[in-house]
CSV table of C-alpha atoms in Angstrom, one decimal:
chain,number,residue,atom,x,y,z
A,1,MET,CA,239.0,1.4,-82.2
A,2,SER,CA,237.0,2.2,-85.3
A,3,VAL,CA,233.4,1.3,-84.5
A,4,PRO,CA,230.2,3.3,-84.1
A,5,PRO,CA,229.3,4.3,-80.5
A,6,LYS,CA,226.7,1.6,-80.1
A,7,TYR,CA,229.3,-1.2,-80.5
A,8,ARG,CA,231.8,0.1,-78.0
A,9,ALA,CA,232.0,-2.4,-75.2
A,10,ILE,CA,234.9,-3.6,-73.1
A,11,GLY,CA,234.4,-7.3,-74.1
A,12,ASP,CA,236.7,-9.9,-72.5
A,13,PHE,CA,240.0,-9.4,-74.2
A,14,HIS,CA,241.3,-7.5,-71.2
A,15,GLU,CA,241.0,-10.7,-69.2
A,16,TYR,CA,243.5,-12.4,-71.5
A,17,TYR,CA,245.7,-9.3,-71.6
A,18,SER,CA,245.9,-9.2,-67.8
A,19,GLY,CA,246.5,-12.9,-67.5
A,20,ALA,CA,243.2,-13.6,-65.6
A,21,ARG,CA,242.3,-15.9,-68.5
A,22,VAL,CA,244.6,-17.8,-70.8
A,23,ALA,CA,243.8,-19.1,-74.3
A,24,PRO,CA,243.7,-22.9,-74.3
A,25,TYR,CA,245.5,-23.2,-77.6
A,26,LEU,CA,248.1,-21.2,-79.6
A,27,THR,CA,246.1,-18.6,-81.6
A,28,VAL,CA,247.6,-16.8,-84.6
A,29,PHE,CA,245.8,-13.9,-86.1
A,30,VAL,CA,246.0,-11.0,-88.5
A,31,GLY,CA,244.6,-7.5,-87.9
A,32,GLY,CA,241.3,-6.2,-89.4
A,33,ASN,CA,239.4,-3.0,-89.4
A,34,HIS,CA,237.8,-3.2,-86.0
A,35,GLU,CA,240.8,-3.8,-83.8
A,36,ALA,CA,242.6,-1.8,-81.0
A,37,SER,CA,244.9,-0.6,-83.8
A,38,ASN,CA,247.2,1.3,-81.5
A,39,HIS,CA,247.9,-1.9,-79.5
A,40,LEU,CA,248.7,-3.8,-82.8
A,41,TRP,CA,250.9,-0.9,-84.0
A,42,GLU,CA,253.2,-1.7,-81.1
A,43,LEU,CA,253.8,-5.1,-82.8
A,44,TYR,CA,254.5,-4.1,-86.4
A,45,TYR,CA,256.8,-7.1,-86.9
A,46,GLY,CA,254.4,-9.4,-84.9
A,47,GLY,CA,254.2,-10.4,-81.3
A,48,TRP,CA,252.1,-11.6,-78.4
A,49,VAL,CA,249.0,-9.5,-77.6
A,50,ALA,CA,248.3,-11.8,-74.7
A,51,PRO,CA,249.8,-15.2,-73.6
A,52,LYS,CA,249.2,-17.8,-76.4
A,53,ILE,CA,247.6,-15.2,-78.7
A,54,TYR,CA,250.0,-14.1,-81.4
A,55,TYR,CA,249.5,-11.2,-83.8
A,56,LEU,CA,251.3,-11.6,-87.2
A,57,GLY,CA,252.0,-7.9,-87.6
A,58,ALA,CA,251.4,-5.9,-90.8
A,59,ALA,CA,252.9,-8.9,-92.7
A,60,ASN,CA,254.7,-12.0,-91.6
A,61,VAL,CA,255.6,-15.6,-92.2
A,62,VAL,CA,255.9,-18.0,-89.2
A,63,ASN,CA,256.1,-21.8,-88.7
A,64,VAL,CA,253.8,-23.7,-86.4
A,65,GLY,CA,255.4,-27.1,-86.4
A,66,PRO,CA,255.6,-28.2,-90.0
A,67,LEU,CA,253.0,-25.7,-91.2
A,68,ARG,CA,254.3,-22.5,-92.8
A,69,ILE,CA,251.9,-19.6,-92.5
A,70,ALA,CA,251.9,-16.3,-94.2
A,71,GLY,CA,249.8,-13.4,-93.1
A,72,LEU,CA,248.7,-9.9,-94.3
A,73,SER,CA,246.8,-7.6,-92.0
A,74,GLY,CA,244.3,-4.8,-92.8
A,75,ILE,CA,241.8,-4.1,-95.5
A,76,TRP,CA,242.2,-2.5,-98.9
A,77,SER,CA,242.1,1.3,-99.6
A,78,GLY,CA,243.6,2.5,-102.8
A,79,PRO,CA,244.3,6.1,-101.7
A,80,ASP,CA,246.4,4.9,-98.7
A,81,TYR,CA,248.1,1.9,-100.4
A,82,ARG,CA,251.4,3.6,-101.2
A,83,LYS,CA,251.5,5.8,-98.1
A,84,PRO,CA,253.8,5.1,-95.1
A,85,HIS,CA,252.5,3.9,-91.7
A,86,SER,CA,252.6,7.5,-90.5
A,87,GLU,CA,249.7,7.4,-88.0
A,88,ARG,CA,250.6,8.4,-84.5
A,89,LEU,CA,248.6,8.8,-81.3
A,90,PRO,CA,246.4,10.7,-80.7
A,91,TYR,CA,244.7,9.8,-84.0
A,92,ASP,CA,242.4,12.1,-85.9
A,93,PHE,CA,239.3,10.6,-87.6
A,94,LYS,CA,241.1,9.8,-90.9
A,95,GLU,CA,244.1,8.1,-89.1
A,96,LEU,CA,241.7,6.0,-87.0
A,97,LYS,CA,240.8,4.4,-90.3
A,98,SER,CA,243.9,4.6,-92.4
A,99,ILE,CA,246.0,2.9,-89.7
A,100,TYR,CA,244.4,-0.5,-90.6
A,101,HIS,CA,244.7,0.0,-94.4
A,102,GLN,CA,247.1,-2.3,-96.3
A,103,ARG,CA,250.4,-0.8,-97.5
A,104,GLU,CA,252.4,-1.5,-100.6
A,105,LEU,CA,255.6,-1.9,-98.7
A,106,ASP,CA,254.3,-4.8,-96.6
A,107,VAL,CA,252.8,-6.5,-99.7
A,108,ARG,CA,256.1,-6.0,-101.6
A,109,LYS,CA,257.9,-7.9,-98.8
A,110,LEU,CA,255.5,-10.8,-99.0
A,111,LEU,CA,255.9,-11.0,-102.8
A,112,GLN,CA,259.7,-11.6,-102.4
A,113,LEU,CA,259.0,-15.1,-101.0
A,114,ARG,CA,260.3,-17.7,-103.4
A,115,THR,CA,259.4,-20.9,-101.5
A,116,GLN,CA,256.2,-22.7,-100.7
A,117,VAL,CA,253.9,-21.8,-97.8
A,118,ASP,CA,251.0,-24.0,-96.5
A,119,ALA,CA,248.5,-21.4,-95.5
A,120,GLY,CA,247.8,-17.7,-96.1
A,121,ILE,CA,245.7,-15.4,-93.9
A,122,SER,CA,244.2,-12.0,-94.7
A,123,HIS,CA,241.4,-10.1,-93.2
A,124,ASP,CA,240.1,-8.8,-96.5
A,125,TRP,CA,239.1,-11.3,-99.2
A,126,PRO,CA,241.4,-11.6,-102.2
A,127,ARG,CA,239.8,-9.6,-105.0
A,128,LYS,CA,237.7,-11.6,-107.4
A,129,ILE,CA,237.7,-14.7,-105.3
A,130,GLU,CA,233.9,-14.6,-105.2
A,131,TRP,CA,233.8,-15.7,-108.9
A,132,GLN,CA,235.6,-19.0,-108.0
A,133,GLY,CA,232.9,-20.2,-105.6
A,134,ASP,CA,229.1,-20.2,-105.5
A,135,TYR,CA,228.7,-16.5,-106.3
A,136,GLU,CA,225.0,-16.8,-107.0
A,137,GLN,CA,224.3,-18.0,-103.5
A,138,LEU,CA,226.7,-15.3,-102.1
A,139,PHE,CA,224.8,-12.6,-103.9
A,140,ARG,CA,221.5,-13.9,-102.7
A,141,PHE,CA,222.7,-13.7,-99.1
A,142,LYS,CA,224.6,-10.4,-99.6
A,143,PRO,CA,222.9,-8.6,-102.5
A,144,HIS,CA,225.0,-5.5,-102.2
A,145,PHE,CA,228.1,-7.5,-103.0
A,146,GLU,CA,227.0,-8.1,-106.6
A,147,SER,CA,227.5,-4.6,-108.0
A,148,ASP,CA,231.0,-4.4,-106.4
A,149,ALA,CA,231.9,-7.8,-107.7
A,150,LYS,CA,230.8,-7.0,-111.3
A,151,THR,CA,232.9,-3.8,-111.3
A,152,GLY,CA,235.9,-5.5,-109.7
A,153,ARG,CA,235.7,-3.7,-106.4
A,154,LEU,CA,235.0,-6.4,-104.0
A,155,GLY,CA,238.0,-7.5,-101.9
A,156,SER,CA,241.6,-6.6,-101.8
A,157,PRO,CA,243.9,-6.5,-104.9
A,158,ALA,CA,246.9,-6.7,-102.5
A,159,ALA,CA,245.6,-9.9,-100.9
A,160,ARG,CA,244.9,-11.4,-104.3
A,161,TYR,CA,248.4,-10.8,-105.6
A,162,VAL,CA,249.9,-12.3,-102.5
A,163,MET,CA,247.7,-15.3,-102.7
A,164,ASP,CA,248.5,-15.8,-106.4
A,165,ARG,CA,252.2,-15.4,-105.8
A,166,LEU,CA,252.4,-17.8,-102.8
A,167,ARG,CA,249.8,-20.3,-104.0
A,168,PRO,CA,249.3,-21.9,-100.5
A,169,LYS,CA,247.2,-25.0,-100.0
A,170,TRP,CA,244.7,-22.9,-98.0
A,171,TRP,CA,243.9,-19.2,-97.8
A,172,PHE,CA,241.7,-17.9,-95.0
A,173,ALA,CA,239.9,-14.6,-94.7
A,174,ALA,CA,237.1,-12.8,-92.8
A,175,HIS,CA,235.8,-9.3,-93.1
A,176,LEU,CA,232.6,-9.8,-95.1
A,177,HIS,CA,230.6,-11.5,-92.4
A,178,CYS,CA,229.6,-14.7,-94.1
A,179,LYS,CA,230.9,-18.2,-94.7
A,180,PHE,CA,232.2,-18.8,-98.2
A,181,SER,CA,234.5,-21.2,-99.9
A,182,ALA,CA,236.1,-21.3,-103.3
A,183,ALA,CA,238.8,-23.1,-105.3
A,184,VAL,CA,241.6,-21.5,-107.3
A,185,THR,CA,243.5,-23.5,-109.9
A,186,TYR,CA,246.8,-22.2,-111.2
A,187,ASP,CA,248.4,-22.8,-114.6
A,188,ARG,CA,252.0,-23.7,-114.0
A,189,GLU,CA,253.0,-22.2,-117.3
A,190,THR,CA,251.5,-18.8,-116.4
A,191,ASP,CA,252.9,-16.4,-113.8
A,192,THR,CA,249.9,-14.7,-112.3
A,193,THR,CA,252.1,-12.2,-110.5
A,194,PRO,CA,253.7,-9.6,-112.8
A,195,GLY,CA,257.4,-9.6,-111.8
A,196,LYS,CA,257.9,-6.0,-112.6
A,197,LYS,CA,258.9,-3.0,-110.4
A,198,SER,CA,255.5,-3.4,-108.7
A,199,PRO,CA,253.5,-6.5,-108.7
A,200,MET,CA,250.4,-4.3,-108.9
A,201,VAL,CA,250.0,-0.8,-110.3
A,202,VAL,CA,247.2,1.0,-108.6
A,203,ASP,CA,245.9,4.4,-109.7
A,204,ALA,CA,245.0,5.5,-106.2
A,205,LEU,CA,244.4,9.1,-107.3
A,206,TYR,CA,241.3,8.1,-109.4
A,207,PRO,CA,239.6,5.3,-107.5
A,208,ASN,CA,236.2,6.0,-109.1
A,209,GLU,CA,237.3,6.0,-112.7
A,210,ASP,CA,235.3,3.6,-114.8
A,211,MET,CA,237.3,0.8,-116.4
A,212,HIS,CA,236.5,-2.2,-118.6
A,213,ASN,CA,237.6,-5.3,-116.8
A,214,THR,CA,238.8,-8.0,-119.2
A,215,ASP,CA,238.6,-10.7,-116.5
A,216,GLU,CA,234.9,-10.0,-115.7
A,217,ILE,CA,232.8,-13.1,-115.7
A,218,ASN,CA,229.6,-13.1,-117.6
A,219,LEU,CA,226.9,-14.0,-115.0
A,220,ALA,CA,224.7,-15.5,-117.7
A,221,SER,CA,227.2,-18.3,-118.1
A,222,LYS,CA,228.7,-20.5,-115.4
A,223,ILE,CA,231.1,-22.4,-117.7
A,224,GLY,CA,234.3,-23.2,-115.8
A,225,GLN,CA,232.8,-22.4,-112.4
A,226,SER,CA,234.3,-24.1,-109.4
A,227,PRO,CA,232.1,-26.7,-107.6
A,228,LYS,CA,229.5,-25.0,-105.4
A,229,ALA,CA,230.8,-23.9,-102.1
A,230,GLU,CA,229.0,-24.9,-98.9
A,231,ALA,CA,229.2,-21.2,-98.3
A,232,ILE,CA,226.0,-20.0,-96.7
A,233,THR,CA,223.2,-21.7,-94.8
A,234,SER,CA,219.6,-20.7,-94.3
A,235,LEU,CA,220.5,-19.6,-90.8
A,236,ALA,CA,222.7,-16.9,-92.2
A,237,ASN,CA,219.7,-15.2,-93.7
A,238,VAL,CA,218.5,-14.3,-90.2
A,239,ARG,CA,219.2,-10.6,-89.6
A,240,ASN,CA,221.3,-10.0,-86.5
A,241,ASP,CA,220.9,-6.6,-85.0
A,242,ASP,CA,224.3,-6.7,-83.4
A,243,GLU,CA,226.2,-7.1,-86.7
A,244,ILE,CA,228.4,-4.2,-87.6
A,245,ASP,CA,227.3,-2.5,-90.8
A,246,LEU,CA,230.0,-3.1,-93.4
A,247,ASP,CA,229.2,0.2,-95.1
A,248,MET,CA,230.0,2.3,-92.0
A,249,ASP,CA,233.7,2.5,-92.8
A,250,ASP,CA,233.4,5.2,-95.5
A,251,ALA,CA,237.1,5.8,-95.7
A,252,GLY,CA,238.4,2.3,-95.7
A,253,SER,CA,235.9,-0.4,-96.6
A,254,SER,CA,236.9,-2.6,-99.5
A,255,THR,CA,233.4,-2.2,-100.9
A,256,SER,CA,233.5,1.6,-100.6
A,257,GLN,CA,236.9,2.1,-102.1
A,258,PRO,CA,237.0,1.1,-105.8
A,259,ALA,CA,240.4,1.2,-107.3
A,260,ILE,CA,241.9,0.7,-110.7
A,261,VAL,CA,244.2,-2.2,-110.9
A,262,LYS,CA,246.5,-2.4,-113.9
A,263,SER,CA,248.3,-5.7,-114.5
A,264,ALA,CA,249.1,-8.2,-117.1
A,265,THR,CA,245.6,-9.5,-116.9
A,266,ASN,CA,243.9,-6.1,-116.3
A,267,PRO,CA,245.4,-3.6,-118.8
A,268,VAL,CA,245.5,0.1,-118.4
A,269,PRO,CA,242.5,1.6,-120.2
A,270,GLN,CA,243.4,3.9,-123.1
A,271,GLU,CA,242.3,7.5,-122.8
A,272,ASP,CA,240.3,9.0,-125.6
A,273,SER,CA,242.5,11.4,-127.5
A,274,THR,CA,239.7,13.9,-127.9
A,275,GLU,CA,237.8,13.8,-124.7
A,276,THR,CA,238.5,12.7,-121.1
A,277,ASN,CA,235.6,12.3,-118.6
A,278,GLY,CA,233.4,14.5,-120.8
A,279,VAL,CA,235.9,17.4,-121.1
A,280,PRO,CA,237.2,18.1,-124.6
A,281,SER,CA,241.0,17.9,-124.9
A,282,ASP,CA,241.2,21.5,-126.4
A,283,LEU,CA,239.5,22.9,-123.3
A,284,ARG,CA,241.6,20.7,-121.0
A,285,ALA,CA,244.8,22.0,-122.7
A,286,GLN,CA,243.8,25.6,-121.6
A,287,LEU,CA,243.8,24.7,-117.9
A,288,PRO,CA,246.8,25.6,-115.7
A,289,ALA,CA,249.5,23.0,-115.3
A,290,SER,CA,248.2,22.3,-111.7
A,291,PHE,CA,245.0,20.8,-113.3
A,292,ALA,CA,246.9,18.3,-115.3
A,293,ARG,CA,246.2,14.7,-114.5
A,294,PRO,CA,249.1,13.0,-112.7
A,295,THR,CA,250.9,10.2,-114.3
A,296,SER,CA,250.2,6.7,-113.2
A,297,VAL,CA,251.5,5.7,-109.8
A,298,ALA,CA,254.2,3.3,-111.1
A,299,ALA,CA,255.9,2.7,-114.3
A,300,ALA,CA,257.1,-0.9,-114.5
A,301,THR,CA,260.6,-1.0,-116.0
A,302,ALA,CA,262.3,-3.9,-114.2
A,303,PRO,CA,262.5,-7.1,-116.1
A,304,SER,CA,259.8,-9.8,-115.5
A,305,MET,CA,260.9,-12.9,-113.7
A,306,ALA,CA,259.4,-16.4,-113.9
A,307,HIS,CA,257.3,-17.8,-111.1
A,308,PRO,CA,259.6,-19.4,-108.5
A,309,GLU,CA,260.2,-23.1,-109.1
A,310,ALA,CA,260.0,-23.8,-105.4
A,311,ILE,CA,256.4,-22.6,-105.4
A,312,SER,CA,254.8,-25.5,-107.2
A,313,ASN,CA,251.4,-25.9,-105.7
A,314,ASP,CA,248.7,-25.6,-108.4
A,315,SER,CA,245.5,-25.2,-106.4
A,316,THR,CA,244.4,-23.1,-103.4
A,317,HIS,CA,241.3,-23.7,-101.2
A,318,PHE,CA,239.8,-20.4,-100.0
A,319,LEU,CA,237.7,-20.3,-96.8
A,320,ALA,CA,236.0,-17.3,-95.1
A,321,LEU,CA,234.0,-17.7,-91.9
A,322,ASP,CA,231.2,-15.7,-90.4
A,323,LYS,CA,231.2,-13.6,-87.2
A,324,CYS,CA,231.3,-15.2,-83.8
A,325,LEU,CA,227.6,-15.0,-83.0
A,326,PRO,CA,224.9,-17.5,-82.2
A,327,ASN,CA,223.7,-19.5,-85.1
A,328,ARG,CA,226.5,-18.3,-87.4
A,329,ARG,CA,229.1,-20.4,-89.1
A,330,PHE,CA,232.2,-19.0,-87.6
A,331,LEU,CA,234.2,-22.2,-86.7
A,332,GLN,CA,235.5,-25.0,-88.9
A,333,MET,CA,238.1,-27.7,-87.9
A,334,LEU,CA,240.6,-28.6,-90.7
A,335,GLU,CA,243.4,-31.1,-91.0
A,336,ILE,CA,246.1,-29.7,-93.2
A,337,ASP,CA,248.9,-31.8,-94.7
A,338,PRO,CA,252.0,-29.6,-95.1
A,339,ILE,CA,253.3,-29.1,-98.7
A,340,SER,CA,256.1,-26.8,-97.7
A,341,LYS,CA,259.6,-28.1,-96.9
A,342,SER,CA,259.9,-28.0,-93.1
A,343,SER,CA,263.1,-27.3,-91.3
A,344,PRO,CA,264.4,-30.0,-89.0
A,345,ILE,CA,263.3,-28.1,-85.9
A,346,ALA,CA,259.7,-28.0,-87.2
A,347,LYS,CA,259.4,-31.8,-87.4
A,348,SER,CA,260.3,-32.5,-83.8
A,349,ALA,CA,257.6,-33.1,-81.3
A,350,PRO,CA,256.1,-31.3,-79.5
A,351,TYR,CA,255.8,-28.8,-82.3
A,352,SER,CA,257.6,-25.5,-82.0
A,353,PHE,CA,256.5,-22.0,-82.9
A,354,THR,CA,259.3,-20.6,-84.9
A,355,TYR,CA,260.5,-17.7,-87.0
A,356,ASP,CA,260.9,-18.2,-90.7
A,357,LYS,CA,264.4,-18.1,-92.2
A,358,GLU,CA,263.4,-16.6,-95.6
A,359,TRP,CA,261.0,-14.0,-94.0
A,360,LEU,CA,263.7,-12.9,-91.5
A,361,ALA,CA,266.1,-12.4,-94.4
A,362,ILE,CA,263.4,-10.3,-96.2
A,363,THR,CA,262.9,-8.3,-93.1
A,364,ARG,CA,266.6,-7.5,-92.8
A,365,ALA,CA,266.9,-6.8,-96.5
A,366,PHE,CA,264.1,-4.2,-96.2
A,367,ALA,CA,265.2,-2.7,-92.9
A,368,SER,CA,266.8,0.3,-94.6
A,369,ILE,CA,263.3,1.4,-95.8
A,370,ASN,CA,261.5,3.2,-92.9
A,371,PRO,CA,257.8,2.2,-93.0
A,372,LEU,CA,256.9,5.4,-91.1
A,373,ASN,CA,258.5,7.9,-93.4
A,374,SER,CA,257.2,9.5,-96.6
A,375,PRO,CA,257.8,8.9,-99.4
A,376,ILE,CA,258.3,5.2,-99.3
A,377,LEU,CA,261.2,4.2,-101.6
A,378,PRO,CA,259.9,2.8,-104.9
A,379,ASP,CA,260.0,-0.9,-105.8
A,380,GLU,CA,263.4,-1.7,-107.2
A,381,GLY,CA,262.4,-5.0,-108.8
A,382,GLU,CA,262.5,-8.6,-107.7
A,383,SER,CA,266.0,-9.2,-109.1
A,384,HIS,CA,267.4,-6.4,-107.0
A,385,TYR,CA,265.8,-7.7,-103.8
A,386,ARG,CA,266.7,-11.3,-104.5
A,387,THR,CA,270.4,-10.5,-104.3
A,388,LEU,CA,270.0,-8.7,-101.0
A,389,ILE,CA,267.8,-11.5,-99.5
A,390,GLU,CA,270.3,-14.2,-100.4
A,391,THR,CA,273.0,-12.3,-98.5
A,392,GLU,CA,270.7,-11.9,-95.5
A,393,GLU,CA,269.8,-15.6,-95.5
A,394,ALA,CA,273.4,-16.4,-95.0
A,395,TRP,CA,273.4,-14.0,-92.0
A,396,ILE,CA,270.3,-15.6,-90.6
A,397,GLU,CA,271.9,-19.1,-91.0
A,398,LYS,CA,275.0,-18.1,-89.2
A,399,ASN,CA,273.7,-15.8,-86.4
A,400,LEU,CA,270.3,-17.3,-85.6
A,401,ILE,CA,269.9,-20.9,-86.9
A,402,GLU,CA,273.4,-22.0,-85.9
A,403,ALA,CA,272.9,-20.2,-82.5
A,404,ASP,CA,269.5,-21.9,-82.0
A,405,LYS,CA,267.6,-18.7,-81.8
A,406,MET,CA,264.7,-19.4,-84.2
A,407,VAL,CA,262.0,-20.3,-81.7
A,408,ILE,CA,259.7,-17.4,-81.0
A,409,PRO,CA,260.1,-16.5,-77.4
A,410,GLU,CA,257.1,-16.4,-75.1
A,411,ASN,CA,258.0,-12.9,-73.9
A,412,PHE,CA,254.6,-11.2,-73.6
A,413,GLU,CA,254.6,-8.1,-71.3
A,414,THR,CA,251.8,-5.7,-70.7
A,415,THR,CA,252.4,-2.1,-71.9
A,416,ALA,CA,249.3,-0.1,-71.2
A,417,PRO,CA,247.6,-0.3,-67.8
A,418,ILE,CA,245.2,-3.2,-67.3
A,419,TYR,CA,241.5,-2.3,-67.5
A,420,ASP,CA,240.2,-0.7,-64.3
A,421,PRO,CA,236.3,-1.0,-64.1
A,422,SER,CA,236.3,2.0,-61.7
A,423,VAL,CA,237.6,4.2,-64.5
A,424,GLY,CA,235.3,2.8,-67.2
A,425,LEU,CA,235.6,2.8,-70.9
A,426,HIS,CA,236.2,6.5,-71.5
A,427,PRO,CA,239.2,7.9,-69.6
A,428,SER,CA,239.5,11.6,-69.6
A,429,GLU,CA,243.0,11.6,-71.0
A,430,HIS,CA,244.4,10.6,-74.4
A,431,SER,CA,245.9,7.2,-74.7
A,432,LYS,CA,249.7,7.1,-74.4
A,433,GLU,CA,252.0,5.6,-76.9
A,434,TYR,CA,254.1,2.7,-75.9
A,435,THR,CA,257.2,0.9,-77.1
A,436,SER,CA,256.7,-2.8,-76.9
A,437,PRO,CA,259.5,-4.7,-75.3
A,438,GLN,CA,258.8,-7.5,-77.8
A,439,THR,CA,259.5,-5.2,-80.7
A,440,VAL,CA,262.7,-4.0,-79.0
A,441,ALA,CA,263.8,-7.7,-78.6
A,442,PHE,CA,262.9,-8.6,-82.2
A,443,CYS,CA,264.9,-5.7,-83.7
A,444,LYS,CA,267.9,-6.5,-81.4
A,445,LEU,CA,267.7,-10.1,-82.6
A,446,LEU,CA,267.8,-9.1,-86.2
A,447,GLY,CA,270.3,-6.2,-85.7
A,448,ILE,CA,267.9,-3.6,-87.2
A,449,ASP,CA,266.8,-0.2,-86.0
A,450,ASN,CA,263.6,0.0,-84.0
A,451,VAL,CA,261.9,2.9,-85.8
A,452,PHE,CA,258.8,2.4,-83.7
A,453,ASP,CA,260.6,3.6,-80.5
A,454,CYS,CA,260.2,7.4,-80.0
A,455,ASN,CA,261.4,9.5,-77.2
A,456,GLU,CA,259.0,10.3,-74.4
A,457,GLU,CA,259.3,14.1,-74.9
A,458,ASP,CA,258.0,13.8,-78.5
A,459,ARG,CA,255.1,11.6,-77.4
A,460,GLU,CA,254.1,13.9,-74.6
A,461,GLU,CA,254.3,16.9,-76.9
A,462,ARG,CA,251.9,15.3,-79.3
A,463,ARG,CA,249.4,14.5,-76.5
A,464,LEU,CA,249.6,18.0,-75.1
A,465,LYS,CA,248.9,19.6,-78.6
A,466,ALA,CA,245.8,17.5,-79.1
A,467,PRO,CA,242.4,18.9,-78.3
A,468,PRO,CA,241.0,17.8,-74.9
A,469,ALA,CA,239.6,14.3,-74.8
A,470,ASP,CA,235.9,14.3,-74.5
A,471,GLY,CA,235.7,10.7,-73.3
A,472,ASN,CA,233.0,9.7,-75.7
A,473,SER,CA,234.4,9.4,-79.2
A,474,SER,CA,236.0,6.4,-80.8
A,475,GLY,CA,239.5,7.6,-80.9
A,476,GLY,CA,240.1,10.7,-83.0
A,477,ARG,CA,242.0,13.7,-81.8
A,478,GLY,CA,239.9,15.4,-79.3
A,479,SER,CA,238.3,12.2,-78.2
A,480,GLY,CA,238.7,9.5,-75.6
A,481,ARG,CA,239.8,6.0,-76.3
A,482,GLY,CA,238.4,3.0,-74.6
A,483,PHE,CA,240.8,0.5,-76.1
A,484,GLY,CA,244.5,0.3,-76.6
A,485,GLY,CA,247.2,2.8,-75.9
A,486,ARG,CA,250.9,3.0,-75.8
A,487,GLY,CA,253.3,4.8,-73.6
A,488,ARG,CA,256.8,4.0,-72.6
A,489,GLY,CA,257.4,2.5,-69.3
A,490,ARG,CA,255.5,-0.8,-69.8
A,491,GLY,CA,252.3,0.5,-68.3
A,492,ARG,CA,253.8,2.8,-65.7
A,493,GLY,CA,253.4,6.6,-65.6
A,494,ARG,CA,250.4,8.9,-66.3
A,495,GLY,CA,247.8,8.4,-68.9
A,496,ARG,CA,245.4,5.5,-69.6
A,497,GLY,CA,244.2,3.7,-72.7
A,498,TYR,CA,243.3,0.2,-71.8
A,499,HIS,CA,244.1,-3.0,-73.7
């Protein structure tokens, strides 16, 4: 778990994991940057972390009764965006952070959706959403947000492209430790998601390069601003000593990882033909080839496609909530009228918690791309995937819907050992890596390979090669782990690493 030492505490999740306590209501969540990431890694496609508490995985779409919910876990980091999910226990310091960074492959899958969803959830804020609410009040409460917002570095470009593509009625986020609301209005005639080989071209190799942002809003003018959000109260101005410093995540924070986003509304800056970053071109030409600047990450060549007709919503309400602490605005009750077209099973009472037909088809269509291997196959364009997805939807209809297998099973099982107070937070051994029975069952249901299942010999070899655990660190190689852990055998065998 990526947190400074002073924040390491067992908390009460282990009581839900063990079954000593049960959540009173179905709880659906996405992962952030202060999670037991190894536990969530077991459930890449989604699954129960405890009875009635469901993790959406790296990316997912599910149905809670008539509500269709899309989710994207993690936070933005340009340098890791196009990398695979290659982190394996025991993590080194970089992996402890990169494991919760958003990946292009997961975003690519969400952008293949062609039908309406009701709600979207991300941990990181969609980039530039601050300009569509009461940004002046936000900057008064969080002054350090202003410079990042002005330079287009606040929030996640990935979450923004997913939100703009799916246009849900509501989009929920967290991460920035304050309550904030905004309103986004879409022009039906304008497709905000470029339908090229990649919905977003990110130059992850040069995240600090200066760039003129044509969409930047002039703070001197508030013309066209959305109605003021209720956003922040005076109570929020009280300093809480227990709050985790947002700037501590040097490798992964959305505010510490500026990136260049090149899209239809944010064009690639033109290089000066005579000088680049202060180095004259004649001197640059004398450098060895290895010093040459790499070409941009992606060259969009696939034809653009119009925004899907079935995604017709023209406005999205954004809501972020504060941390769960006294006198903080962390809870809000909402009544949401569905705008998606529900399946017959979703309308029957009591409401069912079900898989999503289109998302399962997308998952099958992308199953040939291993999310753990490098390099990740490049985006082949929306038209290419559309053909594959339509074929897989027919498979889902025949093999799952007609067979009445769309209800998400309540099949939670523990993997790592349950917390033992006599051992404490810092076991002397590295955490073990587990294969979740839920992931096994899901892959079997869809008829896809479970690439997250590794043989026990490989796992043990990795543990033995790691430096000794010192029992005090937060999870890097050569350090103990107080939270999470995987190891085949559903909690049996040697090694600890509590959930």
